[in-house]
Every structure is written in C-alpha cells, then in structure tokens.
PDB file of C-alpha atoms in Angstrom:
ATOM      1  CA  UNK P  16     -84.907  41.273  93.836  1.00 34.00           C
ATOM      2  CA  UNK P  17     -86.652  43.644  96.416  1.00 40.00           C
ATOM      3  CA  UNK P  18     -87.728  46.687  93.967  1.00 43.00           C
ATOM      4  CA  UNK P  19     -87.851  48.791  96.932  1.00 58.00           C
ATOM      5  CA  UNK P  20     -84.486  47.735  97.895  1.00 62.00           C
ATOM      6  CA  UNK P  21     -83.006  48.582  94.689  1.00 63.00           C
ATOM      7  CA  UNK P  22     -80.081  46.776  93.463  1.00 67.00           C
ATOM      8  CA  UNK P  23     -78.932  46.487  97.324  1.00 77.00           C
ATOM      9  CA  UNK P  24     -81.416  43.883  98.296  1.00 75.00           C
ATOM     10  CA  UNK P  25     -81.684  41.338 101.403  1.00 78.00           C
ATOM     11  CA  UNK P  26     -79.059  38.780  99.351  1.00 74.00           C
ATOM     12  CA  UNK P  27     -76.655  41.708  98.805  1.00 74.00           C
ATOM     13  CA  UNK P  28     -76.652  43.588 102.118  1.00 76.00           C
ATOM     14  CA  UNK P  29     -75.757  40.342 103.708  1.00 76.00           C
ATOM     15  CA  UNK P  30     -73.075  40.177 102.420  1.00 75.00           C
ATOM     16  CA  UNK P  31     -71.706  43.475 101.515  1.00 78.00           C
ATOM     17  CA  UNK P  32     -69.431  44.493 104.342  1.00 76.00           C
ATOM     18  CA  UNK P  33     -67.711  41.245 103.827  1.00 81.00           C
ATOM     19  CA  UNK P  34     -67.544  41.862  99.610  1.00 76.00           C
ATOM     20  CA  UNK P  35     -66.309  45.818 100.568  1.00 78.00           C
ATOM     21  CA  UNK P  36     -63.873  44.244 103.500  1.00 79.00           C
ATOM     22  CA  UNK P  37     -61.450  46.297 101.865  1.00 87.00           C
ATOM     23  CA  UNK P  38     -63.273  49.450 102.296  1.00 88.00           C
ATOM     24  CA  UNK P  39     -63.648  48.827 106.102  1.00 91.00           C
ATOM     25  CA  UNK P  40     -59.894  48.658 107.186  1.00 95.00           C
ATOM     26  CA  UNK P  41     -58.905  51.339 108.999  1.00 95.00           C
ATOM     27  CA  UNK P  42     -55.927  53.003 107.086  1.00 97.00           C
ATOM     28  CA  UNK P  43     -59.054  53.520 104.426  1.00 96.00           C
ATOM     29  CA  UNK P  44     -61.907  54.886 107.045  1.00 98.00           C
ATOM     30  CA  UNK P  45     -59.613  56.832 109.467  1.00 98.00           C
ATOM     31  CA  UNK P  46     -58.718  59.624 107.091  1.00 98.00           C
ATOM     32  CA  UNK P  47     -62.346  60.310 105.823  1.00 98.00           C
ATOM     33  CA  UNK P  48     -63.955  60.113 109.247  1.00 98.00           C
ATOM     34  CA  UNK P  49     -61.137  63.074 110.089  1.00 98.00           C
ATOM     35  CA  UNK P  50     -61.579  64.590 107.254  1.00 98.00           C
ATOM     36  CA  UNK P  51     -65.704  64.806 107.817  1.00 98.00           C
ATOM     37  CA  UNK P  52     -65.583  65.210 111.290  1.00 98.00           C
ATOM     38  CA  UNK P  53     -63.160  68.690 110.824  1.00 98.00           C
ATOM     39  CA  UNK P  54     -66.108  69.578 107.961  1.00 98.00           C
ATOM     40  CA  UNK P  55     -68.695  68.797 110.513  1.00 98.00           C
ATOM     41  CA  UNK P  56     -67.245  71.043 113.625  1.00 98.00           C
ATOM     42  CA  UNK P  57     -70.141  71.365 116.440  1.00 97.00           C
ATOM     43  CA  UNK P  58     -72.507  70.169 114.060  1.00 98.00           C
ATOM     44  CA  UNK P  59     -74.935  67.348 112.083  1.00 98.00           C
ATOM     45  CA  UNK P  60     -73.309  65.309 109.712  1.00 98.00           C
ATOM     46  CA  UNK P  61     -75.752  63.736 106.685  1.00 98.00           C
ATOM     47  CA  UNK P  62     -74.928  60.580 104.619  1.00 98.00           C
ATOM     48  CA  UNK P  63     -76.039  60.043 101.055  1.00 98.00           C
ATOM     49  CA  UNK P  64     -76.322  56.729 100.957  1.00 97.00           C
ATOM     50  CA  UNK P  65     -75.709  55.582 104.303  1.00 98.00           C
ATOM     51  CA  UNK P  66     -75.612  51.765 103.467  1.00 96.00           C
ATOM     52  CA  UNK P  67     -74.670  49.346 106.319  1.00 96.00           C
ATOM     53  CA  UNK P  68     -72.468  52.359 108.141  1.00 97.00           C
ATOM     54  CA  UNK P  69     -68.970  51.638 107.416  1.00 97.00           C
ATOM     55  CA  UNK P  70     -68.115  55.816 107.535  1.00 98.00           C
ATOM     56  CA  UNK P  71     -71.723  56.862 109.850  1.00 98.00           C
ATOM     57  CA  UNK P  72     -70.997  54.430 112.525  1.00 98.00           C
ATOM     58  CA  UNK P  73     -66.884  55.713 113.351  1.00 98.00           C
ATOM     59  CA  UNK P  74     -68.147  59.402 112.479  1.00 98.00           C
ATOM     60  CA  UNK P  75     -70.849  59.294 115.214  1.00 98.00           C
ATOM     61  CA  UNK P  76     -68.177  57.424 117.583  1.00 98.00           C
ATOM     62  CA  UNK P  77     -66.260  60.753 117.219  1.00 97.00           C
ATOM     63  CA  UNK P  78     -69.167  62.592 118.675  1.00 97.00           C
ATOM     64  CA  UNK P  79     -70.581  63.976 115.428  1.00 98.00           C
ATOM     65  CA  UNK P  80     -74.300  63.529 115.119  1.00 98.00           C
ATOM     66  CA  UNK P  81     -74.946  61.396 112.241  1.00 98.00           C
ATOM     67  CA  UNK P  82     -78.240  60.739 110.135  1.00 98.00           C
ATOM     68  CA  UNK P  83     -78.297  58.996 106.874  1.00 98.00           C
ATOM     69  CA  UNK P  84     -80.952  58.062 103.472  1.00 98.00           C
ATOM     70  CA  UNK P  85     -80.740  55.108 102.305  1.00 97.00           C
ATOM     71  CA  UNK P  86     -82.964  53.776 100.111  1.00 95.00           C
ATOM     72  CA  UNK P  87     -82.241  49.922 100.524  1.00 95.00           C
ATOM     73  CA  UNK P  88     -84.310  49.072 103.938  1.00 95.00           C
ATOM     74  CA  UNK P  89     -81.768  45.655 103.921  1.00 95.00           C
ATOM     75  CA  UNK P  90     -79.022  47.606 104.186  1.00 96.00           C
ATOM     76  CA  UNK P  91     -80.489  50.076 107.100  1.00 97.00           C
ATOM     77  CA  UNK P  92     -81.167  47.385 108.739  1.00 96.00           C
ATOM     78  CA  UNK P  93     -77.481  45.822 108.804  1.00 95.00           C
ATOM     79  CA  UNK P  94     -76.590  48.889 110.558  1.00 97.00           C
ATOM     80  CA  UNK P  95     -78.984  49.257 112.793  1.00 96.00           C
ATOM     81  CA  UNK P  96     -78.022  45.549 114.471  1.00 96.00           C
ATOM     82  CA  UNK P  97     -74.760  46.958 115.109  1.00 96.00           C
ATOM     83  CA  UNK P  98     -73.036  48.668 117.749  1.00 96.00           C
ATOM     84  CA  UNK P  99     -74.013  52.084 117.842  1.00 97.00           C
ATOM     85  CA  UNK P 100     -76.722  51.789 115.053  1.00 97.00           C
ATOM     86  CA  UNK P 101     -79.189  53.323 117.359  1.00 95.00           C
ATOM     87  CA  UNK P 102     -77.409  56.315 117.166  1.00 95.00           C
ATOM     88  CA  UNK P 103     -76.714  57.173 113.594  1.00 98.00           C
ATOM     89  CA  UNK P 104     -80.753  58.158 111.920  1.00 97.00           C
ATOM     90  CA  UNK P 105     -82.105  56.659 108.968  1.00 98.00           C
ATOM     91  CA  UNK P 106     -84.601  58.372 106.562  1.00 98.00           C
ATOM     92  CA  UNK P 107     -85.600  55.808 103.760  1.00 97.00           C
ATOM     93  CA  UNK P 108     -85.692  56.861 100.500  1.00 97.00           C
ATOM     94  CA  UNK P 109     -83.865  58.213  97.221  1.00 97.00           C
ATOM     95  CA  UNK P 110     -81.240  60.576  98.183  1.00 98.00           C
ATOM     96  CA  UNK P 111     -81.438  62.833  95.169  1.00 98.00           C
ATOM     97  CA  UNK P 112     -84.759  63.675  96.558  1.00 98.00           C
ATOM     98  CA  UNK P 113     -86.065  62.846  99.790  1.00 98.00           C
ATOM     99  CA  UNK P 114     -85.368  64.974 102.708  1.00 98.00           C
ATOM    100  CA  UNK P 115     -84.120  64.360 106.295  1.00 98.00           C
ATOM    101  CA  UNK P 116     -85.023  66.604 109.635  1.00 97.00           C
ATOM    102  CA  UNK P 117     -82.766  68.952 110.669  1.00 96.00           C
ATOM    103  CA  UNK P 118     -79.724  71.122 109.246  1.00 98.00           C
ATOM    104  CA  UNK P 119     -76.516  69.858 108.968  1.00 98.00           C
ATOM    105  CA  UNK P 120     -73.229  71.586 108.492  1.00 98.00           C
ATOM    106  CA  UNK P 121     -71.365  68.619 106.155  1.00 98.00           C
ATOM    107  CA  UNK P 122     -73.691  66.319 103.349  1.00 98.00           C
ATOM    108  CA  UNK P 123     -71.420  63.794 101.907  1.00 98.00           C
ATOM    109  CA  UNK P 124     -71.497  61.048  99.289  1.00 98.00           C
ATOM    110  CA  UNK P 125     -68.993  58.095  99.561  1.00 98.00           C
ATOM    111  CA  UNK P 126     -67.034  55.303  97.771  1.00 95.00           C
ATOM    112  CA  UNK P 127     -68.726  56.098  94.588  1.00 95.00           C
ATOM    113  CA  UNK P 128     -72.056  56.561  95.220  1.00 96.00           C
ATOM    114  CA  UNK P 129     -73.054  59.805  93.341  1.00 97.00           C
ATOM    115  CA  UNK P 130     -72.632  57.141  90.014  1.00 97.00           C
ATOM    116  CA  UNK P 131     -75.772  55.150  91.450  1.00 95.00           C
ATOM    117  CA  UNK P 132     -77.779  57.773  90.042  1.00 97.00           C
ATOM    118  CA  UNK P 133     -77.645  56.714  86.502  1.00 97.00           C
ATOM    119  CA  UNK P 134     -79.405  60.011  84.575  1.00 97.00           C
ATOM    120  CA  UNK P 135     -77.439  63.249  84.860  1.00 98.00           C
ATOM    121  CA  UNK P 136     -81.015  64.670  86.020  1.00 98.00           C
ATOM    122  CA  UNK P 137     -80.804  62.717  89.236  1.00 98.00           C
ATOM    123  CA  UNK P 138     -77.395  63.398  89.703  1.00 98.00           C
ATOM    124  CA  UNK P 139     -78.087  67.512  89.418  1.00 98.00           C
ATOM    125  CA  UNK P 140     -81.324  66.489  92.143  1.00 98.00           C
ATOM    126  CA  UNK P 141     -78.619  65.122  94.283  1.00 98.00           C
ATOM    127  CA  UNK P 142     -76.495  68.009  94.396  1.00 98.00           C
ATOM    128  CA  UNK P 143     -79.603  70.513  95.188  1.00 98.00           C
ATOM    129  CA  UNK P 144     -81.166  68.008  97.838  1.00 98.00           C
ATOM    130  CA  UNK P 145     -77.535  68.471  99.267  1.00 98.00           C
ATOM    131  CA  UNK P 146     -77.617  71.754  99.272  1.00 98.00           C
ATOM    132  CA  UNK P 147     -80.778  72.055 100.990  1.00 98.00           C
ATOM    133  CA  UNK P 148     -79.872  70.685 103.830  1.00 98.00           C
ATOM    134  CA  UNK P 149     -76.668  72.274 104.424  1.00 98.00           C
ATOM    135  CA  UNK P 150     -76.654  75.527 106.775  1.00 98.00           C
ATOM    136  CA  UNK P 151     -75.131  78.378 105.510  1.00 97.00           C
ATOM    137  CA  UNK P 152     -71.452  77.896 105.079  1.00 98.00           C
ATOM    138  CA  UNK P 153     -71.959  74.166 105.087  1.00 98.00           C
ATOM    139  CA  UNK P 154     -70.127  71.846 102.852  1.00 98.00           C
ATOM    140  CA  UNK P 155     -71.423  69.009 100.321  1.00 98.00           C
ATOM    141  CA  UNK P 156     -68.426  65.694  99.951  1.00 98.00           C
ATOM    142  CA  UNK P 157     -68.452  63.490  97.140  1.00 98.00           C
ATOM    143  CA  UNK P 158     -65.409  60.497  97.054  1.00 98.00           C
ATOM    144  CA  UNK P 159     -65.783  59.613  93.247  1.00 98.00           C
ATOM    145  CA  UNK P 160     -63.242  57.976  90.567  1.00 96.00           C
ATOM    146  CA  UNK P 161     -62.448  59.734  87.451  1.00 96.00           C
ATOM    147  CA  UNK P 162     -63.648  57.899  84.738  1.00 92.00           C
ATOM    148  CA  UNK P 163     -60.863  55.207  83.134  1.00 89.00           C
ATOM    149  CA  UNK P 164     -61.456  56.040  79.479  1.00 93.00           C
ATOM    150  CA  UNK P 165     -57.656  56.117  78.539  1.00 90.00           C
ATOM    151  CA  UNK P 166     -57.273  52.220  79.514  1.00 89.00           C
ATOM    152  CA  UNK P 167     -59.847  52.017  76.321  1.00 92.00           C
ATOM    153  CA  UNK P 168     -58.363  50.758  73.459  1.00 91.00           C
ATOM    154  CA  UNK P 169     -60.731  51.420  70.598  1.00 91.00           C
ATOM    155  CA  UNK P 170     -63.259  48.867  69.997  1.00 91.00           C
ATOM    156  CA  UNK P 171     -63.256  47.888  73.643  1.00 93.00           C
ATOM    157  CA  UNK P 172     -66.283  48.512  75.944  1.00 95.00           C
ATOM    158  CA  UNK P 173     -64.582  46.489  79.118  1.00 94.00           C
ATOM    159  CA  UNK P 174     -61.782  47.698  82.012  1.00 91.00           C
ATOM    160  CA  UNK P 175     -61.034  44.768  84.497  1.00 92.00           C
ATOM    161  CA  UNK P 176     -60.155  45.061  88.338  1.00 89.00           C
ATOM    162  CA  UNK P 177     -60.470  42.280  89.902  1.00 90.00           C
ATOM    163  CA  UNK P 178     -59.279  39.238  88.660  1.00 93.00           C
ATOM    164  CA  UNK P 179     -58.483  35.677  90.659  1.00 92.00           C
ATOM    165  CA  UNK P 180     -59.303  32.005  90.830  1.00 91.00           C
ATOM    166  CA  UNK P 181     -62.382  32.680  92.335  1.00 90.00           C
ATOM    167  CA  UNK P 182     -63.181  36.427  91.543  1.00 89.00           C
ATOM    168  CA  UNK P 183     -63.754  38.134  88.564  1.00 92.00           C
ATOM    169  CA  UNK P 184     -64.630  42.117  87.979  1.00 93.00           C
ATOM    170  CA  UNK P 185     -64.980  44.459  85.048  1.00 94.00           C
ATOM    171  CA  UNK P 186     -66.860  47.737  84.198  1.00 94.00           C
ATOM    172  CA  UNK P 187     -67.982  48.004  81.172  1.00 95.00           C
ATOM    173  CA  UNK P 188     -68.396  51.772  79.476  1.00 95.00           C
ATOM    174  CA  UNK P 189     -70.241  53.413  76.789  1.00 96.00           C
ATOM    175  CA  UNK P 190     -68.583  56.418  76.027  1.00 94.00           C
ATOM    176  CA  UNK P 191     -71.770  58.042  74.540  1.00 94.00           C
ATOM    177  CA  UNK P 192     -74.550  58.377  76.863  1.00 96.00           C
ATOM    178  CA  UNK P 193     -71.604  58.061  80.292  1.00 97.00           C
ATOM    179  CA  UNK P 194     -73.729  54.675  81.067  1.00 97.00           C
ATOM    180  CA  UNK P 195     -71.425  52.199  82.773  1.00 96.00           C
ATOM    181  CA  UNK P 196     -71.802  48.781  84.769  1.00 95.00           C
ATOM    182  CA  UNK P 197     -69.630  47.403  87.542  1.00 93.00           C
ATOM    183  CA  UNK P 198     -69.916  43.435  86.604  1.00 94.00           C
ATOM    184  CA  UNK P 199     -68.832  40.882  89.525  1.00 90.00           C
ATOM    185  CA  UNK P 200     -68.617  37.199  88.935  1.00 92.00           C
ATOM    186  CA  UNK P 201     -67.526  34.816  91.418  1.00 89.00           C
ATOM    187  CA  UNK P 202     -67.379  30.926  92.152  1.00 90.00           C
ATOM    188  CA  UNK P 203     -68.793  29.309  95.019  1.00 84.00           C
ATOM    189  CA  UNK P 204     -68.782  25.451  95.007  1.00 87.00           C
ATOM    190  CA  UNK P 205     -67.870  25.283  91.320  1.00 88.00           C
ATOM    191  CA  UNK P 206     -70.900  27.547  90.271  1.00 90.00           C
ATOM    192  CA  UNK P 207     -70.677  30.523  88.768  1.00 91.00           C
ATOM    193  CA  UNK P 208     -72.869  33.993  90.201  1.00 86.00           C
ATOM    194  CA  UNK P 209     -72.989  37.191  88.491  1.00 88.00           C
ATOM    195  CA  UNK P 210     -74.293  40.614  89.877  1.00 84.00           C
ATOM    196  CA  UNK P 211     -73.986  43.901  87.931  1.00 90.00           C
ATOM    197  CA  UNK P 212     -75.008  47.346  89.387  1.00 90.00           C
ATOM    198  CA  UNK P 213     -75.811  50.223  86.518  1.00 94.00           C
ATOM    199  CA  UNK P 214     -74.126  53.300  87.249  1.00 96.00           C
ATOM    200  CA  UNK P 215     -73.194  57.114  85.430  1.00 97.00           C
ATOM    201  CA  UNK P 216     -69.828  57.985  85.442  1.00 97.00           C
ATOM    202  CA  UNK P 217     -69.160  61.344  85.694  1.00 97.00           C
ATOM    203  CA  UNK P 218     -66.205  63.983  84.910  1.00 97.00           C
ATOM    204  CA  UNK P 219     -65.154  66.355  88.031  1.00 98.00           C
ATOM    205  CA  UNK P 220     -65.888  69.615  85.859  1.00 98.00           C
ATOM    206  CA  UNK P 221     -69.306  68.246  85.649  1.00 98.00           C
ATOM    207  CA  UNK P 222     -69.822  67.845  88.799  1.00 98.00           C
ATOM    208  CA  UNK P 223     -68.544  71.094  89.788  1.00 98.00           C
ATOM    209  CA  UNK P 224     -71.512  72.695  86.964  1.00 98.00           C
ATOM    210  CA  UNK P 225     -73.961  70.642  88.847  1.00 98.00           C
ATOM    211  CA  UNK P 226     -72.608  72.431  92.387  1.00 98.00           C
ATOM    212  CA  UNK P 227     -73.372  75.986  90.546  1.00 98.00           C
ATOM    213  CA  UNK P 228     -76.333  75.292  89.888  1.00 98.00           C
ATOM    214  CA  UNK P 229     -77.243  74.086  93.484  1.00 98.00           C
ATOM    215  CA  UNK P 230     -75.493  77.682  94.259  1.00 98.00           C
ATOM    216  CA  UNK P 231     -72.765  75.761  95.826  1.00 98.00           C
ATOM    217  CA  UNK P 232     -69.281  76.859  94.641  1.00 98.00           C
ATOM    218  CA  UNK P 233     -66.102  74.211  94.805  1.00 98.00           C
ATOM    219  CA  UNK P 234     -63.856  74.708  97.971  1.00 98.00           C
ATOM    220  CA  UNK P 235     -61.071  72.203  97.756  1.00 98.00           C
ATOM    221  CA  UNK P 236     -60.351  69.410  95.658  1.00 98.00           C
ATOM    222  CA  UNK P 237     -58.042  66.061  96.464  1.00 98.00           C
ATOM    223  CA  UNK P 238     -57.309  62.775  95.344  1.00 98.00           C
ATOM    224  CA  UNK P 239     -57.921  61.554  98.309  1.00 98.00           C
ATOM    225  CA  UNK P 240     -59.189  61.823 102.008  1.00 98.00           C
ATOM    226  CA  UNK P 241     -55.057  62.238 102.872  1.00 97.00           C
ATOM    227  CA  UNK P 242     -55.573  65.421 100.972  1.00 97.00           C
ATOM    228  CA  UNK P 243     -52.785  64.120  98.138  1.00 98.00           C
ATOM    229  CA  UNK P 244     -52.593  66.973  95.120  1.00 98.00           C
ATOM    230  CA  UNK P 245     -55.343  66.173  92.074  1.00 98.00           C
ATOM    231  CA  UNK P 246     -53.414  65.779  89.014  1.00 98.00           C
ATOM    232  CA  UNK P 247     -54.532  64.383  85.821  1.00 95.00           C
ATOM    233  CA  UNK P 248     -53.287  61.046  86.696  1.00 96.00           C
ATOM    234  CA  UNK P 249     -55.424  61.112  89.196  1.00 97.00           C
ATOM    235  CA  UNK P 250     -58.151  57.833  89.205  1.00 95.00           C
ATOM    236  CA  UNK P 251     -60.413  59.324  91.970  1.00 97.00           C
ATOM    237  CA  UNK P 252     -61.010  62.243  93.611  1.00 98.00           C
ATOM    238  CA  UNK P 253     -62.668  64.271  96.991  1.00 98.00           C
ATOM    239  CA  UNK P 254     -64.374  67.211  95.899  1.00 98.00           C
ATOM    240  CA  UNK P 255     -65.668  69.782  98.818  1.00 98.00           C
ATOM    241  CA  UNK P 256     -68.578  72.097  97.719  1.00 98.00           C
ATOM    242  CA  UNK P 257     -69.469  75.106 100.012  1.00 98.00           C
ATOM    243  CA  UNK P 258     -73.001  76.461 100.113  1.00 98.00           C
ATOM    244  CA  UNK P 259     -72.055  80.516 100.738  1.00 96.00           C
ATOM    245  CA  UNK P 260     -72.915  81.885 103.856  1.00 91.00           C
ATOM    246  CA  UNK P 261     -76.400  83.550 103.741  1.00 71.00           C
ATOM    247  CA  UNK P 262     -78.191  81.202 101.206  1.00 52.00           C
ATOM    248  CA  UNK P 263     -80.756  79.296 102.624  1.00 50.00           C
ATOM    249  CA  UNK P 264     -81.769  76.773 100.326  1.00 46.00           C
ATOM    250  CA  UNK P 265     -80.412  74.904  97.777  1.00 42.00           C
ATOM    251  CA  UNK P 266     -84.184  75.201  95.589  1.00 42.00           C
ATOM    252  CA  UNK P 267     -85.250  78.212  94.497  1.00 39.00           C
ATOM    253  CA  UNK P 268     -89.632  78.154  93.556  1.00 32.00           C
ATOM    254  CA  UNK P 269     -88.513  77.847  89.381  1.00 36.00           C
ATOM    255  CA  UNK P 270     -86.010  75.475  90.223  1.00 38.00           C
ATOM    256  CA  UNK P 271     -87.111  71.961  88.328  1.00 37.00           C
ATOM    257  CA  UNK P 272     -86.735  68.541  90.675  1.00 38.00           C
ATOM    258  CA  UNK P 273     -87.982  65.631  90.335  1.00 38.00           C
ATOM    259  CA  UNK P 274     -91.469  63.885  92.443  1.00 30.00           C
TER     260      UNK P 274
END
C-alpha cells in the first residue's frame, strides 16, 4: 500500500466506483447534489474528501464551483480522467487540516467520511478546518450513520451487511474507545481477498459539541438528503452546521490543531 495514498491506494481507487456502484445511481446522488447546490446559492462549494467525484462532478454540472481535498492522489486522479474533472479543484492532503484557496459558502463531508478520521482530535480538526473556510453564514454537511450498537448482543464485537456467494461484509465495534472497522471479503476465481478500512464512529450529539467548538451552531438535521424526520430509529443522518454571520474564522490564535 501507497502510505501517501492512505488506505485508498492505486488497487482500491480502481476499483471503487464499481465496489460503491450503489452509491452512484441517481435516485441516491440527485437529492444531495439539490440539497448542496440550494446550500451553495451563487457560491463555492468544498468537498471533504472528494474521492473519485461521484457528488463534485454532478454538483459542478449544476453550475456550482466545486474544489475538493483528498488525500489519496489515486483517487484524484480517477476523477480527473473523467468528464468534467478539469473543472472540479483538487488540493491534496488531510482534510482535517490542510487548507484550500478561496471561500466557500457550503463544506461538506459525504457517505461516511467524517469516521475516516479515527481519533476524536482529528475529527474536532475537521470540523474547525470546515469552518475556516466557510464565509460568514456558510454551512458545514456531514452524511454519517448512527452507530448500530443495539444490533449488539453482548459478547459480540461484529454487525454484518453484506452477505452473498461471492461477497461478504461486517463492521466490527469496540464500544470503549468508538474504534470500528468496515471488513470486506470477496471471491474472485475461488480465492479469497480481504480489505478493512479503520474508522471512529461517532454519536450526532457529539458531533454537534465538536460544531460549538468550531463556533458553528446546528441548523437542520435529517435522515436523509430527502429531508425525512430524524427519529431514534434513525441509522444515518444529514446534519447542517451554520457558521453565524460575522465570524470569520473557524481558529481563534489559542485554538489547539494539529501540524
């Protein structure tokens, strides 16, 4: 594996739109493109995340100007070779810290990304990167599940999802530090190949402590891009953060991040 790359390296990205097919149809793009695009309005749009551009590619079709960090250079480059890559910018590198140019009026985070950042110090980075780049009045999106503790009967550490004759998925929990794996096994050619990406789940009131302390405050909250109600049966959710008009930064000179 690519260290620079991450866990997203050149034998991943290759094939990730066609392991995320799912993810690409349109009844599952076409609300959260609206939904970003409304956030957006006559300006910038930023992607946490940006990976091979299955939401940045339709977004900037709609007009909105798009830029996105990633810090897997294999991915980037998946979206770059297609249609309408030129448009959408890349910065490379870790979005809980590194900064793009410009000012953008909507930050967003998609299809579970905030959990790649597997220490709840990243995770409160994230949140205050997003913030600085947001103008005044300018909204921070995370898509997220809520964590599927309850399907935990005690003594087990394992939730399946995907199961068939040639595909096999389960995360795996531990309910004291919020560490968590997403665990994929599948058979090509009667061999077996495993892949498993670390992650940190995280609950939606912590999330919304990490938005105060960017000095973000939490504007609406759905279970999904079709605005559905949030109830506690809820398994994911779309949070909307708003930095107040007036504040211009999401740092302040005391406030700790990391190098």
């Amino acid at each position: 594996m690519d260290d620079e790359d991450g866990y997203f390296s050149e034998s991943i990205a290759a094939g990730y739109d066609r392991s995320a097919a799912d993810m690409f149809r349109p009844e599952v793009v076409d609300p959260a493109v609206d939904l970003l695009a409304g956030l957006a309005g006559d300006g910038a749009a930023l992607e946490f995340g940006v990976g091979t551009g299955r939401i940045a590619l339709p977004l900037a079709a709609r007009g909105v100007p798009v830029h996105g960090i990633e810090l897997s250079r294999a991915m980037a480059n998946r979206l770059r070779d297609k249609p309408g890559g030129d448009e959408v910018g890349v910065t490379i590198g870790d979005f809980a810290t590194t900064r793009a140019p410009g000012e953008f009026t909507v930050t967003y985070l998609v299809f579970n990304t905030i959990n790649n950042l597997t220490t709840q110090d990243a995770q409160v980075d994230c949140f205050r990167n997003a913030a600085a780049h947001l103008a005044p009045g300018g909204c921070f999106v995370v898509e997220v599940g809520v964590p599927q503790l309850r399907l935990l009967p005690p003594g087990q550490t394992a939730v399946p999802f995907t199961i068939s004759p040639t595909r096999w998925a389960f995360d795996t929990y531990d309910v004291a530090t919020q560490a968590m794996s997403s665990n994929y096994v599948t058979v090509v050619d009667g061999h077996a190949e495993h892949w498993s990406l670390p992650f940190r789940y995280v609950w939606p009131s912590e999330l919304d402590l990490m938005a105060r302390l960017a000095g973000l405050r939490l504007r609406d909250r759905w279970e999904g891009w079709s605005r559905e109600p949030f109830t506690g049966e809820s398994r994911g959710h779309v949070s909307v953060w708003e930095k107040p008009a007036g504040r211009q930064s999401g740092f302040s000179s005391e406030s700790p991040h990391r190098s």
